[in-house]
Amino acid sequence: MRTLHKFHGGVHPPDHKTESSRLPIAAAPLPQRLIVPLRQHIGTPATPIVKVGDHVLKGQMIGAADDFISAAVHAPTSGIISAIEIHAVPHPSSLPDLCITIVSDGDERWIERQPLDYRTADPDAVRARLRDAGIVGLGGAVFPTHVKLSPGQQKIKTLILNGAECEPWITSDDLLMRERAAEIVAGIKIMAHLIQPEEVLIGIEDNKPEAIAAMQAACQSTGFEVVTVPVLYPSGGEKQLIKMLTGKEVPSGQRTVNIGVLCSNTGTAYTMHRAVDHGEPVISRIVTVTGNVTKPQNFEALLGTPLGELVQLAGGARPDTSHYLIGGPMMGFGLNNLDAPLTKATNCLIAVSPALFPPKPAAMPCIRCTQCAQACPCNLQPQELFWFSQSKNFDKARAYNLFDCIECGCCDYVCPSHIPLVSFFRFAKSEIATQDREIMAAEQAKQRFEFKQMREKRERAEKAARMAEKTAAARAAAAANPDDPVAAAKKAAIQAAVERAKAKKAEAVAALSPSPQPSPTRGEGANEKGACFDLPPSEQSTAPENNTEPS
């Protein structure tokens, strides 16, 4: 029996799981139109490789991974590309994004699917298959899986599969483990083959007895261990589940691989099995549609399906529905457009009514009760982070480990003053990130300027060195062979050119100088001062010295 360890904090909100877990997974019908976002993962969005008017097959790549941290997207069905444009998407910012719209032809014609034997294939080839199949973490973070399974030099001792699904209302992983446990285990085997861990643990909360039994049966003779953990939100958080199962804590600012642990989602393992063993990219997912709808249920729907159609599949929303949530009530976000499509990150759609989700009272001043600190699973001081975020003292917020906050909402849940603490933390994080980008851009500009100056200085020095080298070589050649006719001819030519230049310069100066006055003849200028040089010598001696006329 494995010893479990308790993490700090946590809360027990009503789980509301049974509403959507009574019925099996239903296959959603083929929509007439599918809107496929190119950004369905953390990192660089995929680059479209199709154009409007193209006919595509089911599973065909329509957006290629554009960076190491990126993943491809594929056509969920066969049809015609009708648009590549900005469209509404489910995102906390409510901002639209670039999407590819496919009009279905109804044929559902697949591409040629080629399985890959991961046991004999090169590990990098398997990771490339995961990237090109669009495999990302389906637990909510949607981090590209091929990157996660590339730990580099870090030795992974423990591989953990997260089946806790601690968020209220969501049951998609629960139903997936109940109905497709063997396929999940097949995907876990691929993960284990790539990273060679010493142990594989599958953590599941004890409010999912059917899923626990199904996974235990599928794991027989594999060496994988199914571990039942107590219900406590957020036990499904990566760091919290690692602490519960191994007793290890991830240091602030570090990743789980730094302590030899890698954590992934059970839904991710399932899609890995489909991609490697069957050659099928990620074109669908299990999504819970629950809340204020007539028939809450889990559906396997194609990515790109308008979310409004999923609401209709669940019997439609009741008249008192006020709005919708993507994800759970603790970490989810509001949806303001049901025309937004299903994405890889969408695990739950909740119809909200005042009866199910009473509106929060107006926020009041913080009373410093520290209940938020007691509930924080990351052992932070939310009341202090609130003051720093509100006053925009971002240096202090960073110093108090703001970025360790997982935005689980436990502090919001217990706050007696009803302060939306997580909203303040998200604001502070975004502002700090913006400042960091600006500082980095300024530093890069400074480095570019300094490099330019260094390059220009180096080029001047190199040019001067080349000239000096040539001059020294010429002098050395002349000194070594003074009778060289070629050198003498060059020297004579240079000297002649110098003489010609001097002559031309003298001619130019002469042309610009004024002409000299002609000398006066006898009789001319007799009245001018100094004309006595024309007199005979006998007369010159008697001429007045100053050559002036007598008075």
C-alpha angles and dihedrals in degrees: 000000000000117000113236124213126213122233122213119273126345133157139229109230118174105278101211090196101137095065093073102023098067094080128057123248110286125208111239114226122250111275120224091231131030125195111202116192116215091216108065098135143045112277134028114359119243118266116237113245097181133067136215111285096029119132112227134190128227109277094016115143110250098167123038126211106262101194142012090272096050139087137210127251126213143201108268090206141003118275147095126310102238100173145003103197148118112293138168113275133181104263135136090243092055087222119141122240141197112287138174115227119209124193106210120235091200094235098103090208112180129215116244105284118213120189119216123220099225092187093067101025124095110265091235089055089054091050090049088053090053091050094047091045091055096241111174136158108285095194091089105277094080092203112169106264097212088062093048091051091053101079093161113206093351113111111224111216099173130035112196124195111204113221096146095107092186098170113107120252096015117113105155095110091043093056092042091055092046095051105028106029095134092055091048090053090049088057091047089056090057091051091048091049091054099048102024099218123191092230139014119210127186113200118203128170115244093241089077103068095156092052091047092052093047093049093046090053092048093048096056113128091007100095090234114134123218109210122195113216127192120258108263126137121262096022087124091065110113097237093040094052091047090052092049095049102036107016090234123131123210108232117240112277094011135105129243092250088065088071094041098259131119121190127196138166126258090232089056090054090053093053090047090057092051092048099046104030097036105022093238119142123214105282100141142026142189112262130183115226108191146129120074096008129115098242115019111204146144118258133193100221134173116255109257095038109142107251091227089067090055090053089054090050088057090057096271131277120293118248095256093059108130102184144324136261128212109214124356129327093256101053103008129107136220123270117211100178125050089194087074111109134243110261136187089263095054108098098152141022116196125192106216126214131173090246094056097035111026111205116258118251118248114285117261131198118289111263094196093239092148093219087130091057091050092052098043109112090201093057093240131145103245094177090060093043088052092056092047093047093046092050092042091239090150096166090060091045090053091047089054089057097255091167091061087069110108092195091236093153097232090128091051090049096056100034108119090199091056092231113168092232097168091056090057091048092051090050092051092047092052092048092049091048090051092050091048091052091050092048090048092049091050091048091050091050090050091050091049091051093048091047090051091052091048091048093050091047091049092048091051091049092047091049092050090048092051092050092048091048092051092048092048091048092051092049092047091050092050093047092047094052112020092166094056104133092209093052090044091051091050091048092049091048091051092048092049090051090051091050092049090050091051091049092050090049092051091049091051092050091048092050091054095047119095117256115256117252116250117252113259117249126223111293092020115102092005088144092050122102114262096022093128093100087082094061123095115265093254092055094042092063093056096045116113112266095234094041093232126145116255116257 
